[in-house]
XYZ file of C-alpha atoms in Angstrom:
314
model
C 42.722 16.794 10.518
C 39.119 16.498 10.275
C 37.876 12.720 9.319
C 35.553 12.074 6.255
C 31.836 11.910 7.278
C 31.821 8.449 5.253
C 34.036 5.917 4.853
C 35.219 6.515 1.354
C 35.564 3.089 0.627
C 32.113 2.700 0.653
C 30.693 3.140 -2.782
C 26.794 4.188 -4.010
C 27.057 0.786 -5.782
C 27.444 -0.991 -2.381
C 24.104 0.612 -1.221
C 22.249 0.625 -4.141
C 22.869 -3.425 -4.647
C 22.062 -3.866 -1.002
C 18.685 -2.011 -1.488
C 18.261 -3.679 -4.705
C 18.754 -6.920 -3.377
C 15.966 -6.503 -0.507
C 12.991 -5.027 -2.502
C 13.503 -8.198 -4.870
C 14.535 -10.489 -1.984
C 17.237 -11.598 -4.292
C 20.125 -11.344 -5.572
C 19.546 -12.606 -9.617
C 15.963 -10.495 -9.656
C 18.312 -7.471 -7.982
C 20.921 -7.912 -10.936
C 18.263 -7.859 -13.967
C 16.541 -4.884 -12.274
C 20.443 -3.139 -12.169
C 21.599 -4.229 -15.232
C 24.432 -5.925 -13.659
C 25.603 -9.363 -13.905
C 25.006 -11.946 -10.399
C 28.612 -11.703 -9.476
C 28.897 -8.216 -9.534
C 25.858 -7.783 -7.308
C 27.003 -10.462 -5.012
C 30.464 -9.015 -4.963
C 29.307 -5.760 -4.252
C 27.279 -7.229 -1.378
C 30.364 -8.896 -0.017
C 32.796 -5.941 -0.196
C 30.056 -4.011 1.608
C 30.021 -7.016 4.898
C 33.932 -6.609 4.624
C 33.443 -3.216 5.013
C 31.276 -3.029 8.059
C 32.804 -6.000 9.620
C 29.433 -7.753 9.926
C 27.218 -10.074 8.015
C 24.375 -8.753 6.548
C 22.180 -11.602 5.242
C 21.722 -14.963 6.523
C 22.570 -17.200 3.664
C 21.552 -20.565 5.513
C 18.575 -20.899 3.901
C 16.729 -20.997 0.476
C 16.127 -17.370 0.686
C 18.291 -13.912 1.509
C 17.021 -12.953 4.763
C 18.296 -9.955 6.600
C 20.633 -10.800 9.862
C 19.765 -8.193 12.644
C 23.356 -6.100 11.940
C 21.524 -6.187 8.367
C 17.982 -4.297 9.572
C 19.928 -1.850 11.746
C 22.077 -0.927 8.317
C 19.012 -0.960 6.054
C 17.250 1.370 8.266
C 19.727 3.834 7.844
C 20.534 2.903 4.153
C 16.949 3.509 2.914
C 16.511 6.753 4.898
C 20.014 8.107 2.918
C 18.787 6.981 -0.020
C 15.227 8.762 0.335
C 17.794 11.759 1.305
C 19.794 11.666 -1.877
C 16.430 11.513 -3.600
C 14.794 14.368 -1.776
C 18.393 16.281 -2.713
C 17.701 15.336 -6.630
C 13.944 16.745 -6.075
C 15.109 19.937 -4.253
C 17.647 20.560 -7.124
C 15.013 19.965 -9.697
C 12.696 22.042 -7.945
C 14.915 24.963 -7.343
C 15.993 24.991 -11.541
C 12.433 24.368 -12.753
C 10.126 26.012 -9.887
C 8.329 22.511 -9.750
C 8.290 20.178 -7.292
C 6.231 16.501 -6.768
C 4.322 15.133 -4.213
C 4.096 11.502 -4.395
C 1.293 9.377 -2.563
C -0.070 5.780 -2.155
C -3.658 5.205 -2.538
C -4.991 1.745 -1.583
C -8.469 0.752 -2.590
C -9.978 1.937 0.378
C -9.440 5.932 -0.445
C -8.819 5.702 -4.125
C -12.402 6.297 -4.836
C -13.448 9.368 -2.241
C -10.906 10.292 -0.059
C -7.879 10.858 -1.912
C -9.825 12.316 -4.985
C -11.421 14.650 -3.010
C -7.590 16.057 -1.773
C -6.160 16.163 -4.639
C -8.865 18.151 -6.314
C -8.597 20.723 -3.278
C -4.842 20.636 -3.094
C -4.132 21.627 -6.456
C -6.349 24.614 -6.270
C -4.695 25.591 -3.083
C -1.593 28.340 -3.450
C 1.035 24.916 -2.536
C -0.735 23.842 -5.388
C 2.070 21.312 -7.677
C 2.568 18.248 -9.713
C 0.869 14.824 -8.061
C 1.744 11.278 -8.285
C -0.639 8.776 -7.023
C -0.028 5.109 -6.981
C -1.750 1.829 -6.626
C -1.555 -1.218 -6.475
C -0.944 -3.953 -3.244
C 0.154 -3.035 -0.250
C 3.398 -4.903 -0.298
C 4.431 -2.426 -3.337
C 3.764 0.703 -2.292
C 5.024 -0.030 1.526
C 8.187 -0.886 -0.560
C 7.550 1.909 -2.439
C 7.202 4.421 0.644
C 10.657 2.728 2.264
C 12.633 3.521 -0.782
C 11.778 7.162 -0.645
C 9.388 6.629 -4.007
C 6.662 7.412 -2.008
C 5.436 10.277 0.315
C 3.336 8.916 2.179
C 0.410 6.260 2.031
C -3.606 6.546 2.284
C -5.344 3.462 3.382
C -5.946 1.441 6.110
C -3.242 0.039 8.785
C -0.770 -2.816 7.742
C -0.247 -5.501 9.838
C 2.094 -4.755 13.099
C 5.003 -7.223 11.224
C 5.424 -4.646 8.436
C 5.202 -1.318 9.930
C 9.110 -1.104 11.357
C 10.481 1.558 10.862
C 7.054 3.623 9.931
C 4.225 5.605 11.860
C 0.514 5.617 11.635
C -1.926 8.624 11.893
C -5.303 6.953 12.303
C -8.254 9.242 10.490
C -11.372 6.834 10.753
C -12.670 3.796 10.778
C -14.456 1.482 8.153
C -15.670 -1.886 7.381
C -16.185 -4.206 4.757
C -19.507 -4.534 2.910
C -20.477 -7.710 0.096
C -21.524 -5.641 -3.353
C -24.010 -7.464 -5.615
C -25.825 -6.166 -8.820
C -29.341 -5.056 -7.667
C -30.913 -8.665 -9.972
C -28.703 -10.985 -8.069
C -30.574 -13.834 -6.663
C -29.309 -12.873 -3.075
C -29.692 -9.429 -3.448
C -33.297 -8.991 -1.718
C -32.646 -11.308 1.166
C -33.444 -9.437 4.642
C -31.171 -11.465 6.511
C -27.875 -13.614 4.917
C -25.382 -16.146 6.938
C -22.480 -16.288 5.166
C -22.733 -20.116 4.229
C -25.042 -18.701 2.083
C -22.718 -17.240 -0.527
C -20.916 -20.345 -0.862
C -22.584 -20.976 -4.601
C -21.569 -17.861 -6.119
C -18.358 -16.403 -7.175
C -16.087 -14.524 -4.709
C -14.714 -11.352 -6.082
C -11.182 -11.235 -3.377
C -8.129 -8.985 -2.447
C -5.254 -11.130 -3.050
C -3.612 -12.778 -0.477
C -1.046 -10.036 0.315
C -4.025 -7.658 0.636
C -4.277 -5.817 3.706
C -8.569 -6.687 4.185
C -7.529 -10.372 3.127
C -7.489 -11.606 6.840
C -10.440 -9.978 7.594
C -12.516 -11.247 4.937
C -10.815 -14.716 6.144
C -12.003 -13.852 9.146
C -15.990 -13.475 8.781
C -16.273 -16.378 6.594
C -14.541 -18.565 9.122
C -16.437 -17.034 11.869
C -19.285 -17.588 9.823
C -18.619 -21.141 8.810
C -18.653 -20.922 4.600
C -15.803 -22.774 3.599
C -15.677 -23.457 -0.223
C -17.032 -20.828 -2.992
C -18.379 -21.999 -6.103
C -15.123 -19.517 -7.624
C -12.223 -17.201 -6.479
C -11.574 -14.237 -8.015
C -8.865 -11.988 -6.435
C -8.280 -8.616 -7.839
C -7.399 -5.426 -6.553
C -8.610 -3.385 -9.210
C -11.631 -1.842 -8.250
C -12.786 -1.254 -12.441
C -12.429 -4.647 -12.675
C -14.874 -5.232 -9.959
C -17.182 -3.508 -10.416
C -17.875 -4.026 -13.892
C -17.425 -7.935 -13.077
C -19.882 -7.786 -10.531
C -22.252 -5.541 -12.211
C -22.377 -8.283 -15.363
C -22.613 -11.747 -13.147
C -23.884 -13.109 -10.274
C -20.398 -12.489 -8.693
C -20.255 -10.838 -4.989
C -17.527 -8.302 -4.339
C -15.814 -8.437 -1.094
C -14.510 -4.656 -0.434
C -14.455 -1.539 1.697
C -17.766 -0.101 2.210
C -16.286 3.622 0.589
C -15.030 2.364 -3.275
C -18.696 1.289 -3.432
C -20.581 3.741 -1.740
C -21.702 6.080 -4.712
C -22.791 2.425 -6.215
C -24.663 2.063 -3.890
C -26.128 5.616 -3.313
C -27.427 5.415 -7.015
C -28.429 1.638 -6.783
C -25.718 0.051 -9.485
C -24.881 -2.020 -6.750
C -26.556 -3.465 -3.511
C -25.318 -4.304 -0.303
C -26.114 -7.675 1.228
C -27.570 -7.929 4.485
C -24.709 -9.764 6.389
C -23.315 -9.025 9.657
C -19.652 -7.434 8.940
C -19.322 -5.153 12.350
C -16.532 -7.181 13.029
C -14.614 -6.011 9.717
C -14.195 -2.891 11.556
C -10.166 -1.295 10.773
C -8.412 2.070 10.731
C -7.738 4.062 7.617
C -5.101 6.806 7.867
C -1.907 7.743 6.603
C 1.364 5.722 7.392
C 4.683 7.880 6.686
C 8.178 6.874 7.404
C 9.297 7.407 11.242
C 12.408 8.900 10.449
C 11.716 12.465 8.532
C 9.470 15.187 8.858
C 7.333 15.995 5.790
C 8.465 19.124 3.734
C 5.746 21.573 3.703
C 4.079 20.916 -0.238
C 3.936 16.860 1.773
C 2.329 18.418 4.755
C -0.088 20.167 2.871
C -1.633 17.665 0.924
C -1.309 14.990 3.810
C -3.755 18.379 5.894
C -6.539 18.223 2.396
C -6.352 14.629 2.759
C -7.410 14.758 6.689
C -9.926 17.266 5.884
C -11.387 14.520 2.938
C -11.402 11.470 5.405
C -13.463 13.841 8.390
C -16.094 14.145 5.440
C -16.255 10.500 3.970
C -16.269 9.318 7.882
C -19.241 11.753 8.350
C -20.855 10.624 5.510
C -20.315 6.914 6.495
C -21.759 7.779 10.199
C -25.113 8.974 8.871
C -25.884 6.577 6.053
């Protein structure tokens, strides 16, 4: 007799709490997100350790963390889950003749590179519905784990976060300081970066994948206390912020590059060669792209060649 290719005690409930309880990194925001009640999740949790014969979270401290039998099953859950959802997709597609492709834009691309792609994808003959998202990296890296996501444009996340995912590097960029072309720095040949202390800082947030490298070059470069913070990762924001005040706007050197090309914003003359990072695409380890994916992820190589050119011979 031929044995069942899953245990059929294990339910979809088991893994969907599990998964649940991981992107919220807890069990009462996992049962508001469900609709279920605390005990249920945490009873469906439990069942699911019986199950397996092994504890999944360490529950010695304040917070749900993940015991190594935990990763290995997580690993595998999320990449079944992304399978029943490609399943769903392939259904839809195959009743409706439509199918999605779902990317990740952080601020780095949003403004040339991934605009460029989708304009050329979706005159090419794959040509079909696009999703882009934004927002912090922690989201859509969540996001890309849970199958919700594609794939993701933008530059490399820390080595801590990328289990379980691979990089394609494309090109490198780095940061620039963005000022309106009347701002009281703005025709200084030569800045330090103690300099900006008196004016306000337009951030990423703390989870933001240039945050340590804007720490960085102001530790490097000795400024310690701004006159005010402002941390953002919304680039209209910005810009229109900085455009208004005397505000300086920390960011990539390609969401303001048009800005600067036409003079609505100016560059300040500080050393950031050391802000240098990688921009590519990072895609989960474990699955090969379906072709409609690999098409858009080949417009959106051909986009970053030409915004890396263009950076090269400004």
């Amino acid at each position: 007799m031929a044995s069942s290719l899953l245990d059929p005690r294990i339910k979809l409930r088991h893994v969907s709490c599990f998964l649940e309880v991981i992107r919220q990194g807890g069990v009462v925001a996992a049962s508001q997100t469900l609709g279920l009640s605390q005990p249920a999740v945490s009873k469906s949790i439990g069942e699911l350790e019986t199950l397996l014969g092994a504890p999944l979270f360490d529950r010695s401290g304040r917070k749900l963390v993940l015991t190594s039998q935990g990763e290995v099953f997580a690993r595998h859950a999320m990449s079944a889950a992304a399978a029943i959802r490609e399943g769903i997709e392939s259904v839809d597609l195959q009743r409706s003749s439509q199918t999605v492709v779902r990317l990740g834009a952080l601020p780095t691309v949003e403004v040339e590179v991934v605009p460029r792609a989708v304009a050329r994808f979706i005159r090419s003959p794959l040509a079909c519905r696009v999703h882009v998202e934004s927002g912090p990296s922690t989201h859509m890296l969540a996001m890309l784990r849970n199958g919700s996501l594609d794939f993701i444009v933008g530059r490399l996340a820390s080595p801590e976060v990328m289990n379980g995912l691979v990089f394609e590097h494309l090109y490198s960029e780095q940061l620039t300081f963005a000022v309106r072309p009347g701002h009281p720095l703005a025709g200084k040949r030569s800045l330090t970066f103690r300099e900006l202390e008196p004016y306000p800082m337009l951030l990423p947030p703390t989870n933001a994948i240039i945050r340590p490298i804007v720490d960085s070059l102001f530790i490097a470069g000795g400024a310690a206390r701004f006159k005010s913070e402002i941390e953002t990762v919304s680039n209209s924001f910005a810009r229109a912020y900085a455009m208004e005040n005397d505000a300086i706007w920390t960011i990539s050197k390609s969401v303001v590059a048009h800005d600067l090309q036409t003079g609505q914003l100016v560059a300040l003359a500080l050393d950031t060669s050391a802000s240098h990072g990688p921009v590519g695409i990072t895609l989960r380890s474990n699955e090969q792209p379906n072709m409609v994916t690999a098409a858009m992820m080949g417009e959106i190589r051909l986009a970053a060649a030409e915004v890396a050119s263009a950076q090269a011979s400004a």
